[in-house]
XYZ file of N, CA and C in Angstrom:
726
model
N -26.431 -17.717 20.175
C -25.201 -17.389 19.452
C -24.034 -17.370 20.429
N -22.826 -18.099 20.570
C -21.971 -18.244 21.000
C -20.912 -17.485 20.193
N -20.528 -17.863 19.128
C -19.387 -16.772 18.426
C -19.574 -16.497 16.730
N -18.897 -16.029 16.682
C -19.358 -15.598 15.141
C -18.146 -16.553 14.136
N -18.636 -16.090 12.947
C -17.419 -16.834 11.729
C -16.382 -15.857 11.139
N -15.577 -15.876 10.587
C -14.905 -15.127 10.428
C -15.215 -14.356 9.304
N -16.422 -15.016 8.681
C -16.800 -13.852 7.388
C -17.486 -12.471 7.691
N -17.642 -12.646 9.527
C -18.006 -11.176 10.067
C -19.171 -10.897 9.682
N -19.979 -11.419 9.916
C -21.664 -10.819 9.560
C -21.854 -9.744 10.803
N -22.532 -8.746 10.684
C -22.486 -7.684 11.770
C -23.536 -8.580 12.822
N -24.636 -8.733 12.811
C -25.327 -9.601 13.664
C -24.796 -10.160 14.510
N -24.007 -11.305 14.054
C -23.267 -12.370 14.576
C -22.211 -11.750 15.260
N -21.310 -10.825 15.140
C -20.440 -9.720 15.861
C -20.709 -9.561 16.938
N -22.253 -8.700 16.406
C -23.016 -7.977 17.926
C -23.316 -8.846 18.759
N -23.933 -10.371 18.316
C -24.658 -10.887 19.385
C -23.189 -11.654 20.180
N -22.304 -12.102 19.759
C -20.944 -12.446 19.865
C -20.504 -11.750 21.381
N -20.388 -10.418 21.283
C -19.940 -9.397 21.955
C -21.003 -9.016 23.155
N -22.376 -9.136 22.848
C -23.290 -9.014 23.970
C -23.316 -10.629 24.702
N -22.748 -11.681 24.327
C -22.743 -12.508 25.159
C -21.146 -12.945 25.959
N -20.263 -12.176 25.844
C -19.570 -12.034 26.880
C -18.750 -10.593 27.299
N -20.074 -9.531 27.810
C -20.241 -8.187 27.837
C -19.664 -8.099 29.486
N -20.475 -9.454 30.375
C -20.921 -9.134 31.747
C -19.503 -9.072 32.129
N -18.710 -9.869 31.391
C -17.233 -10.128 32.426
C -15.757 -9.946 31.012
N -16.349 -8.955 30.352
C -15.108 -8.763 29.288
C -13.981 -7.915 29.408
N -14.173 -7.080 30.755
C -12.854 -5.903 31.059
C -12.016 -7.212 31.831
N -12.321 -7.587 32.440
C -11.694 -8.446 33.405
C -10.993 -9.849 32.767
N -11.670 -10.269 31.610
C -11.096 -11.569 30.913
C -9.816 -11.172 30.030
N -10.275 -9.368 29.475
C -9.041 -9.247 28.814
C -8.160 -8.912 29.849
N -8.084 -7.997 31.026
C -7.035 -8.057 31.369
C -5.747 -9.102 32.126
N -7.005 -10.465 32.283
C -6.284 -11.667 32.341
C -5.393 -12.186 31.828
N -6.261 -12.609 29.984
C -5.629 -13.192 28.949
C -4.324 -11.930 28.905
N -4.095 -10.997 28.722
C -3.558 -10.213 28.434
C -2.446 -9.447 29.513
N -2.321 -10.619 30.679
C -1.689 -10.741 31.604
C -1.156 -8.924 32.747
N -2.680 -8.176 32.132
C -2.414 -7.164 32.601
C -2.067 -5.802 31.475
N -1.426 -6.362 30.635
C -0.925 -5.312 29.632
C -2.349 -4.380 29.075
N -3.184 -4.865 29.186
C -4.491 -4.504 28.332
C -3.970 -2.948 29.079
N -3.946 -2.154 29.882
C -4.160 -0.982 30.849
C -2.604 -0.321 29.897
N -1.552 -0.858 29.934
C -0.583 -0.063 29.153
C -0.735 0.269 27.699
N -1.904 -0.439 27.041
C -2.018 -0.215 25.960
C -2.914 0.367 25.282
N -3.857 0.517 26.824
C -4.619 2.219 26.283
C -4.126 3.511 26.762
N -2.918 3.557 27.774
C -2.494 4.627 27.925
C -1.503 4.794 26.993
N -1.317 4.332 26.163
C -0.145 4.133 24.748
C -1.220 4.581 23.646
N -2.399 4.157 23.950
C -3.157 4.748 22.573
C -3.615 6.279 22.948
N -3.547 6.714 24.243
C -3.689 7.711 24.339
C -2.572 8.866 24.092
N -1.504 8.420 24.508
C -0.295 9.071 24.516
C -0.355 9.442 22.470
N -0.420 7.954 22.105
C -0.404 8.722 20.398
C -1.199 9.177 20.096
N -2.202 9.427 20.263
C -3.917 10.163 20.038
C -3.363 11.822 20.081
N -2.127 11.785 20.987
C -2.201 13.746 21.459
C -2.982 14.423 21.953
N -3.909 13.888 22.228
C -5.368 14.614 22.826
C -4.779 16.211 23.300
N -5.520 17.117 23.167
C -5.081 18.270 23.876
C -6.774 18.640 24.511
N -6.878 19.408 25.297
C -8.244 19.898 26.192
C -9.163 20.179 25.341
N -10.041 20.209 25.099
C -11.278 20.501 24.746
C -11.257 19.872 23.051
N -10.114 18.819 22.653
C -10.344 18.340 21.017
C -11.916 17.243 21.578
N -12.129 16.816 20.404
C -12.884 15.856 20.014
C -12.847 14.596 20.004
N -12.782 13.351 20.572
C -12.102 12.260 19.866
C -13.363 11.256 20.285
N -13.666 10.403 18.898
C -14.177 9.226 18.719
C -13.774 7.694 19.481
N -13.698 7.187 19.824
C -13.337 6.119 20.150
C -14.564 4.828 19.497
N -14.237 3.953 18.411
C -15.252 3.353 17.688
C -14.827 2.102 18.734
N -15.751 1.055 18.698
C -15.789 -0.178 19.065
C -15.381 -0.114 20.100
N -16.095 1.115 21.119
C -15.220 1.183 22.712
C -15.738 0.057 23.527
N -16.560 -0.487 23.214
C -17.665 -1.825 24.074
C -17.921 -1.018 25.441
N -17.174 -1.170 26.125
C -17.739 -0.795 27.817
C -17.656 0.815 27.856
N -16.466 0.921 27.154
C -16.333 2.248 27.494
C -14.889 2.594 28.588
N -14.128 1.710 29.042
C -13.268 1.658 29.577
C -11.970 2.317 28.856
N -11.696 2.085 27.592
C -10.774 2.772 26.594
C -11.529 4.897 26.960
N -12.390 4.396 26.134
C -12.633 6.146 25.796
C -12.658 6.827 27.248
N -12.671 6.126 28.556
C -12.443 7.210 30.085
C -10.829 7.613 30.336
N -10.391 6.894 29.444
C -8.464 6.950 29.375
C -8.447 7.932 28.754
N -9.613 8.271 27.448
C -9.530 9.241 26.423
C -9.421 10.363 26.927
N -11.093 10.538 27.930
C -10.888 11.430 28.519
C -10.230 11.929 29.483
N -9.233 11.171 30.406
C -8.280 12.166 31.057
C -7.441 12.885 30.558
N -7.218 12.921 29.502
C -6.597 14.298 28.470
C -6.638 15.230 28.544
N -8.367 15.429 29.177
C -9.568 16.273 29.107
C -9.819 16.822 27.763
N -10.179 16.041 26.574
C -10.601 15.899 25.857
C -12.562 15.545 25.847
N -13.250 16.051 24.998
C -14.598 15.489 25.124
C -14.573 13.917 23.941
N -14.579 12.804 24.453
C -14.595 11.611 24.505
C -15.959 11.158 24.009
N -16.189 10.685 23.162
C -17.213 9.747 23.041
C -17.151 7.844 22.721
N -17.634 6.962 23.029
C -17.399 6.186 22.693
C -18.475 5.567 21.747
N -18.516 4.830 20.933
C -19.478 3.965 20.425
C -19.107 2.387 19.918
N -20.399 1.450 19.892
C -19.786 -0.147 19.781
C -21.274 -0.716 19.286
N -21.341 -1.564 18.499
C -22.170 -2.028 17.644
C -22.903 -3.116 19.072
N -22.310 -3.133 19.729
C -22.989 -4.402 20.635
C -23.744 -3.649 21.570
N -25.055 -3.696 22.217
C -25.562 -2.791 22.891
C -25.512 -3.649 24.139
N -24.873 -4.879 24.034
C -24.675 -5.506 25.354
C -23.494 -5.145 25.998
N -22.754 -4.711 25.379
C -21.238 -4.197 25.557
C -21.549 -2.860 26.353
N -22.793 -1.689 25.634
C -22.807 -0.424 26.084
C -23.473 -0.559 26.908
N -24.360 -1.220 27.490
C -25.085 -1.500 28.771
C -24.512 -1.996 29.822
N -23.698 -2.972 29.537
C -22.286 -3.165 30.867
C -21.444 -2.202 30.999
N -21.360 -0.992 30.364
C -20.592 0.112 30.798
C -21.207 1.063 31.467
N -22.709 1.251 31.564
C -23.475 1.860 31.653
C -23.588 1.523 32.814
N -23.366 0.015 33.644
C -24.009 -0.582 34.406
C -22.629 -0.070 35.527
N -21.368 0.084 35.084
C -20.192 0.256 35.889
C -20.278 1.252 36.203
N -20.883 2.349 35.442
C -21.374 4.022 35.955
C -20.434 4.782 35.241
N -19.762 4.491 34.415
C -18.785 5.198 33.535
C -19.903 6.395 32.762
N -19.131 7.844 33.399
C -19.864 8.742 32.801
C -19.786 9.437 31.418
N -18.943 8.724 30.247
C -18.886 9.053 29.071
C -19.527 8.818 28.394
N -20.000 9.312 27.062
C -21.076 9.133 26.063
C -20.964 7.609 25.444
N -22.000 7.050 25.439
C -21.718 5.635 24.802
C -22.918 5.242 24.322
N -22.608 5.490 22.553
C -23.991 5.164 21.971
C -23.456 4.342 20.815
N -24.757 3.305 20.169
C -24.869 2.341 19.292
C -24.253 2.825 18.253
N -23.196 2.282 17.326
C -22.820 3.080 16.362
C -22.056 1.824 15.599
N -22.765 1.607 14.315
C -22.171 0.720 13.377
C -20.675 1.123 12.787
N -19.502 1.075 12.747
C -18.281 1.368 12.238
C -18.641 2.107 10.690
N -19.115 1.123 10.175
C -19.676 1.006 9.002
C -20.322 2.510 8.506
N -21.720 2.526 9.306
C -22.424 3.894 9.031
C -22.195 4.529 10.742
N -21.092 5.395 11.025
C -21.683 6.181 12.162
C -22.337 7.102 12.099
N -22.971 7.939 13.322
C -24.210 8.302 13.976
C -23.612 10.184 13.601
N -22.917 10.060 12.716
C -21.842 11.540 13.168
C -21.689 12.331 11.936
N -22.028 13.491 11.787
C -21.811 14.518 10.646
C -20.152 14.149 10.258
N -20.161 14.668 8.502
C -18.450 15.316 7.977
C -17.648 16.492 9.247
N -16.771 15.371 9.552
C -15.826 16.314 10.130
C -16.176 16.747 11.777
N -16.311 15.900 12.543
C -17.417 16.214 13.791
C -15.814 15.845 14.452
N -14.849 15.362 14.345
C -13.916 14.979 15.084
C -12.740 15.516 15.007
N -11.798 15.703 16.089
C -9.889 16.265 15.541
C -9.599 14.917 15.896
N -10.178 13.647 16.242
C -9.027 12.808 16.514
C -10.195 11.230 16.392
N -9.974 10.416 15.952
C -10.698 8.847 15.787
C -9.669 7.895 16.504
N -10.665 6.856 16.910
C -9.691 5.648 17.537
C -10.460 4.302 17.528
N -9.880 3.246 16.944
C -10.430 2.246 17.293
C -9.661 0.976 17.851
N -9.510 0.624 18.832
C -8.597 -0.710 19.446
C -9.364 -2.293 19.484
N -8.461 -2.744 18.767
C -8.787 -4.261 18.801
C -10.253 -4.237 18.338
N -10.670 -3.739 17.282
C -12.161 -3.962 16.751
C -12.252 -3.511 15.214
N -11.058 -3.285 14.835
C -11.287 -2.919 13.407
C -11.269 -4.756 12.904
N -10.409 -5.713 13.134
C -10.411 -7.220 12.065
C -11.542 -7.492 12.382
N -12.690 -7.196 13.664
C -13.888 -7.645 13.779
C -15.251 -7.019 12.355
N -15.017 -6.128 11.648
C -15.490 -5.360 10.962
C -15.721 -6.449 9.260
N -16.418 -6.458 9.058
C -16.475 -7.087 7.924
C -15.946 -6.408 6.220
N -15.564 -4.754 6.651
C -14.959 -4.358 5.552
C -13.987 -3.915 6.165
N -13.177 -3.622 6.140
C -12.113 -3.165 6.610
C -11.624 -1.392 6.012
N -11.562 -1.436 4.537
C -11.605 -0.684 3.710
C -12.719 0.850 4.301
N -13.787 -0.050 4.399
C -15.101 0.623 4.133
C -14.739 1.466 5.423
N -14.927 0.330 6.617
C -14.350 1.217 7.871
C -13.293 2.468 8.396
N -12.616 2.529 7.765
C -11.429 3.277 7.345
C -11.995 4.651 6.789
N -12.196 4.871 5.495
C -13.336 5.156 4.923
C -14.106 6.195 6.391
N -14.726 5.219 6.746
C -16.057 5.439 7.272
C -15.389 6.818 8.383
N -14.049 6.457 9.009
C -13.709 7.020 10.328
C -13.304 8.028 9.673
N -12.752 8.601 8.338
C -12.338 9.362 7.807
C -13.289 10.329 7.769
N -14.206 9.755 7.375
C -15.596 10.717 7.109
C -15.697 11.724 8.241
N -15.701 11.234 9.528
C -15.943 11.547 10.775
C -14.922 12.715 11.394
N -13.784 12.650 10.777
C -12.640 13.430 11.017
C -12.127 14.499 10.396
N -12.024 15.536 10.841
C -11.392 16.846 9.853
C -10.444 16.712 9.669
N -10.228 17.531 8.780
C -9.058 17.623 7.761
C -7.786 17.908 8.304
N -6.521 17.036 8.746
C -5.733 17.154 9.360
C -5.928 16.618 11.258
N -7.179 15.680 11.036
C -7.001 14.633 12.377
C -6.248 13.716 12.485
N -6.230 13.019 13.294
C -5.589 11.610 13.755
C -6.172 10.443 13.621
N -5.651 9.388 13.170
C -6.451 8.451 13.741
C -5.232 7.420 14.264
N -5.834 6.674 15.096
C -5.064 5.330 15.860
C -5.740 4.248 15.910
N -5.208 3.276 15.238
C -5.594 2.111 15.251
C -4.838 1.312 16.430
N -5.342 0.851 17.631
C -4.638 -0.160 18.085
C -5.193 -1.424 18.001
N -4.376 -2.693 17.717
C -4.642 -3.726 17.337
C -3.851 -5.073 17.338
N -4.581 -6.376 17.962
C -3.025 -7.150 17.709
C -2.486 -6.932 16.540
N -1.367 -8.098 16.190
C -0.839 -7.625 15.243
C 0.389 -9.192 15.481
N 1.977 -8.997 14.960
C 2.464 -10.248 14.573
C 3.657 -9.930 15.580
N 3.905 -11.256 16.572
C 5.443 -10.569 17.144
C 6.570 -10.427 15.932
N 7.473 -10.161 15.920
C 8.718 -9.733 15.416
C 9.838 -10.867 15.425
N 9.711 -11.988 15.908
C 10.678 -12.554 16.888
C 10.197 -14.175 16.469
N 10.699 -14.882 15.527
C 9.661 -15.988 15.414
C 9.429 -17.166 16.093
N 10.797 -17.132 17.070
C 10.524 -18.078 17.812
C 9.290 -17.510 18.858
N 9.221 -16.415 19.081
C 8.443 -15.533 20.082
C 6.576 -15.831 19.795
N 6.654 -15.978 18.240
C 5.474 -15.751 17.470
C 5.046 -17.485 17.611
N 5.611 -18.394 17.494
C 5.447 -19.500 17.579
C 4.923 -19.717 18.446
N 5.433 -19.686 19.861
C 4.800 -19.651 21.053
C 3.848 -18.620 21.142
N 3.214 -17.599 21.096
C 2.245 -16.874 21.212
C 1.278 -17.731 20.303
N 1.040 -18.076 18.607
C 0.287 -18.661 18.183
C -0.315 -19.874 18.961
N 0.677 -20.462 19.589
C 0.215 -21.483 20.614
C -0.619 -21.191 21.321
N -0.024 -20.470 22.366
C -0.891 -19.736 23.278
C -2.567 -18.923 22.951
N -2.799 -18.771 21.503
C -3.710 -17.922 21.285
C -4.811 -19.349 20.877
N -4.239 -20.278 20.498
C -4.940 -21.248 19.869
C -5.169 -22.330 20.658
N -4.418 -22.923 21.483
C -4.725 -23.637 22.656
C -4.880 -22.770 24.623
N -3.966 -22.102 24.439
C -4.162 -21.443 26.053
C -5.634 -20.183 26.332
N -5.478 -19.689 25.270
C -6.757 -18.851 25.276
C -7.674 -19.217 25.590
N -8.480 -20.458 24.817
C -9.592 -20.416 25.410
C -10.036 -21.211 26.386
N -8.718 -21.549 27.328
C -8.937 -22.814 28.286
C -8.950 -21.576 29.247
N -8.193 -20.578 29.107
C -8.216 -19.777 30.452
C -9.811 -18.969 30.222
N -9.781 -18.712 29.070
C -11.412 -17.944 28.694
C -12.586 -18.805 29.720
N -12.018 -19.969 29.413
C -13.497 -20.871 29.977
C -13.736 -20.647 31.780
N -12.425 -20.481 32.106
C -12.427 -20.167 33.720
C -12.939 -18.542 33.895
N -12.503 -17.224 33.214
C -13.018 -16.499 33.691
C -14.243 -15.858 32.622
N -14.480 -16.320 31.386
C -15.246 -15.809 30.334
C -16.874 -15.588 30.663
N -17.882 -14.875 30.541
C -19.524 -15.324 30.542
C -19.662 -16.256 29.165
N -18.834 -16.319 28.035
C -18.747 -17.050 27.029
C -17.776 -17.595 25.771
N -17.354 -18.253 27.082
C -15.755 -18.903 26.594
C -15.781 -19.045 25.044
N -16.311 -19.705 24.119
C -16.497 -20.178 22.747
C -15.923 -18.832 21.953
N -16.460 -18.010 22.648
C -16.509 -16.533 21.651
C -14.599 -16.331 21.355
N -14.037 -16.973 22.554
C -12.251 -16.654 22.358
C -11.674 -17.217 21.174
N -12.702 -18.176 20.938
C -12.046 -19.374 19.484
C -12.263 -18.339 18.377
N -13.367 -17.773 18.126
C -13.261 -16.965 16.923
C -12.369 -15.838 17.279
N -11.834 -15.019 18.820
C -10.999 -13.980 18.562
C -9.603 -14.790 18.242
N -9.471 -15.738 18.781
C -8.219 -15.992 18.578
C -7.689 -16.551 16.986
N -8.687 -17.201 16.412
C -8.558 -17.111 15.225
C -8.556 -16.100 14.148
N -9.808 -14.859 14.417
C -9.664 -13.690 14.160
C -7.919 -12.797 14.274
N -7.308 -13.103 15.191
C -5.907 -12.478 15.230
C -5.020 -13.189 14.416
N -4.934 -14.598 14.241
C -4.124 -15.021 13.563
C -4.345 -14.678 12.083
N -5.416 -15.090 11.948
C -5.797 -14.584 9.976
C -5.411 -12.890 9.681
N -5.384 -12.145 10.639
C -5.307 -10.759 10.860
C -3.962 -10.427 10.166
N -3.577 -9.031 9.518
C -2.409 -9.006 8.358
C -1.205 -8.348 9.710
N -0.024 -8.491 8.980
C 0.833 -8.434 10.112
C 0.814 -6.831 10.173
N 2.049 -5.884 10.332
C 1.748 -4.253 10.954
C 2.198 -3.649 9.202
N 2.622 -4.278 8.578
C 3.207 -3.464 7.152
C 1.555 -3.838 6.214
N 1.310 -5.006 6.600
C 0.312 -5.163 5.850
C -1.173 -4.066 5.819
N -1.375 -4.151 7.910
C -2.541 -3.127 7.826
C -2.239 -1.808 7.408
N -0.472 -1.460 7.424
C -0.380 -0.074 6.804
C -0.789 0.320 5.594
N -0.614 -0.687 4.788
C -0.585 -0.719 3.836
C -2.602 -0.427 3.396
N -3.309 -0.971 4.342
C -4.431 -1.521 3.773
C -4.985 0.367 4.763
N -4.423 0.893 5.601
C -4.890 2.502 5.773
C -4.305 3.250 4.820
N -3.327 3.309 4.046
C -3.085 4.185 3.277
C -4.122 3.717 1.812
N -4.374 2.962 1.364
C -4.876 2.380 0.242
C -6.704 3.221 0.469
N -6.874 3.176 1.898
C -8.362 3.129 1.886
C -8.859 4.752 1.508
N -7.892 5.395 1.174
C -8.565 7.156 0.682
C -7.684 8.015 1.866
N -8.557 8.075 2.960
C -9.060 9.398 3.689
C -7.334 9.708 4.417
N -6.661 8.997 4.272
C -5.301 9.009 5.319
C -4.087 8.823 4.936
N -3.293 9.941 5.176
C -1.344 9.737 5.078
C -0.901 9.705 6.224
N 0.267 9.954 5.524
C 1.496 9.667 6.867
C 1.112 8.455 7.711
N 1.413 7.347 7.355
C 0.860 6.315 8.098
C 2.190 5.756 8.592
N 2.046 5.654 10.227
C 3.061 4.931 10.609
C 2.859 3.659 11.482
N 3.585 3.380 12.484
C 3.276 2.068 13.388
C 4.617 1.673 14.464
N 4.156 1.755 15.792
C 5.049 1.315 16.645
C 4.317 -0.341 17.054
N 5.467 -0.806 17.333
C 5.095 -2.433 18.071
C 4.881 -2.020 19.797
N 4.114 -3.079 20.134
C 4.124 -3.446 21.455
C 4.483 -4.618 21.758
N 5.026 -4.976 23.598
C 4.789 -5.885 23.742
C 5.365 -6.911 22.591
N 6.136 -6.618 22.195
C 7.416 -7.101 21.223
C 6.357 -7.749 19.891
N 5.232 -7.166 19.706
C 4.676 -7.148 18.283
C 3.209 -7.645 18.633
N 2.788 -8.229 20.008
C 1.611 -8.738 20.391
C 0.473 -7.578 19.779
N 1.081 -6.118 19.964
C -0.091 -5.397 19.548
C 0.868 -4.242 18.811
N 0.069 -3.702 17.716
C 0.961 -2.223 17.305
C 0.066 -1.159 17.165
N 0.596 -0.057 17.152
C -0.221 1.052 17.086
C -0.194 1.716 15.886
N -1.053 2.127 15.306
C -1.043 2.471 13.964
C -1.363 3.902 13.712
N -0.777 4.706 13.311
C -1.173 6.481 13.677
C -1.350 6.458 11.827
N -2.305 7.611 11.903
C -2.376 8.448 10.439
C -2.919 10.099 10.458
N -2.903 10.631 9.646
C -3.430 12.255 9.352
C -4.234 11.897 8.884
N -5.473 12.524 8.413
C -6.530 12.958 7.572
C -6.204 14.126 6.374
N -6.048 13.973 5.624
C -5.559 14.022 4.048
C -6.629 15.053 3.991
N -6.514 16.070 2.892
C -7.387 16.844 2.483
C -7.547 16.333 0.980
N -6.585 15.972 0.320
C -7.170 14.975 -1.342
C -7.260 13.651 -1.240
N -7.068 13.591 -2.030
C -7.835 11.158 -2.169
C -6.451 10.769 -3.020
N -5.177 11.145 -2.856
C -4.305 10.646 -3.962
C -3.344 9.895 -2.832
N -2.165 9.638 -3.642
C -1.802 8.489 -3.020
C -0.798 8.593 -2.040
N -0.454 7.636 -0.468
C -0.513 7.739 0.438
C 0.512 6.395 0.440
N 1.695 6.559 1.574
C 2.632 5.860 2.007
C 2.616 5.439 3.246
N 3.512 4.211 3.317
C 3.790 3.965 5.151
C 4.857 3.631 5.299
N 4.904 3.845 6.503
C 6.597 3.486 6.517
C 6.673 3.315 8.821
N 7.297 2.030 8.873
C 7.561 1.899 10.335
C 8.496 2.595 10.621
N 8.316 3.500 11.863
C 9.013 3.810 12.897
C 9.746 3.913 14.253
C-alpha cells in the first residue's frame, strides 16, 4: 500500500501513514518550509492548557504535537490510528502517552478530557461528522476543542500558486526526502477537496457536541485554527470568523 483514495477507508489510512512513519516529522517540516513548529505552538497557545488539565491530542502520529501539549504542563496524551506512526515516536524516546486510537471509536470514557485536539488529521477521517461527535464524547462539558488544519489561502492569486505547489511541487520534493513519496499525491489532493475555514465551521457546529465556533487563518490561510466549547445541550450552534 502506497497511498490511500480519498473515500478514506481506515485500513488504507493506517497502512498509508505507517509507510511513511520513518521520516514524516522531517518531510513535513520541509514541505512546510519550517512553519510546521509555529503551528503547533499556535495550537497550543489556543488550547489554553493550564497545569494539571487534560488534553487529547487525536491523530498525534509521532507524538511530536502532543510534547508541545505538554509544556503547558498539562497531562497530554496522544493517540493515531497508524501504529507505524506510534512506534516511530516511541523509537525517538518521546515520553508521552501514545496509544492506538481510532478517531472514530476512542479508547476513553464520557468526559475524560478539559481540552481535545486534532491537527491536520481530521479530512483524513472518513466521517467527519462522526469524528466530531466522537471528540465530543471525550470532553466535558465546557472543554475546548482545536482543530488545526490546512485550509484555503484568502488571497487568490496566493491560492493559485499554492494549488500549484501542492499538486505539482509536493510530491517532487516528497520523493527526495519522503520513506513514501506516492502517499503526498493523496495528501495533497486530500487538501484541495478539503472545505475552505467557513465551510469546516460550519460542518463543527452542525455535528452536535460544540458552540462558539470560531477560526483564525495562518500563514495567510495555508492552515486555520478552529476553536469550539463543548455545549451541555444538542441545539443549535453558530460560527462566526475572528
Amino acid at each position: 500500500m502506497t497511498r490511500a483514495d480519498l473515500d478514506k477507508k481506515p485500513h488504507e489510512v493506517a497502512e498509508m501513514f505507517d509507510g511513511v512513519a520513518r521520516r514524516y516529522d522531517l518531510t513535513n517540516t520541509v514541505l512546510s518550509f519550517g512553519q510546521d513548529r509555529g503551528w503547533r505552538r499556535a495550537t497550543r497557545a489556543a488550547l489554553g492548557l493550564r497545569p494539571g488539565e487534560r488534553v487529547l491530542d487525536v491523530g498525534a502520529g509521532t507524538g511530536v504535537s502532543t510534547v508541545e501539549f505538554e509544556r503547558a504542563g498539562a497531562f497530554a496524551v496522544g493517540a493515531d490510528l497508524s501504529t507505524g506512526m506510534l512506534r516511530a515516536g516511541r523509537q525517538t524516546g518521546r515520553a508521552v502517552p501514545l496509544v492506538a486510537g481510532d478517531a472514530l471509536r476512542l479508547p476513553f470514557p464520557d468526559g475524560t478530557f478539559d481540552a481535545v485536539t486534532i491537527s491536520f488529521a481530521l479530512r483524513n477521517v472518513v466521517d467527519t461528522g462522526a469524528a466530531l461527535r466522537e471528540l465530543g464524547r471525550v470532553t466535558r462539558v465546557g472543554g475546548r476543542l482545536v482543530v488545526c488544519e490546512f485550509s484555503h489561502p484568502t488571497n487568490e492569486a496566493f491560492r493559485t500558486a499554492y494549488l500549484s505547489y501542492l499538486m505539482r511541487a509536493l510530491p517532487a520534493v516528497a520523493r527526495q526526502v519522503s520513506s513514501n513519496p506516492d502517499a503526498y499525491v493523496y495528501l495533497a489532493e486530500s487538501i484541495r477537496a478539503w472545505p475552505d475555514q467557513r465551510g469546516l465551521a460550519a460542518r463543527i457546529a452542525a455535528s452536535g457536541p460544540w458552540m462558539r465556533v470560531g477560526w483564525r487563518n495562518m500563514s495567510g490561510g495555508i492552515v486555520a485554527l478552529h476553536r469550539a466549547t463543548k455545549r451541555a445541550d444538542v441545539g443549535a450552534s453558530d460560527a462566526h470568523h475572528d
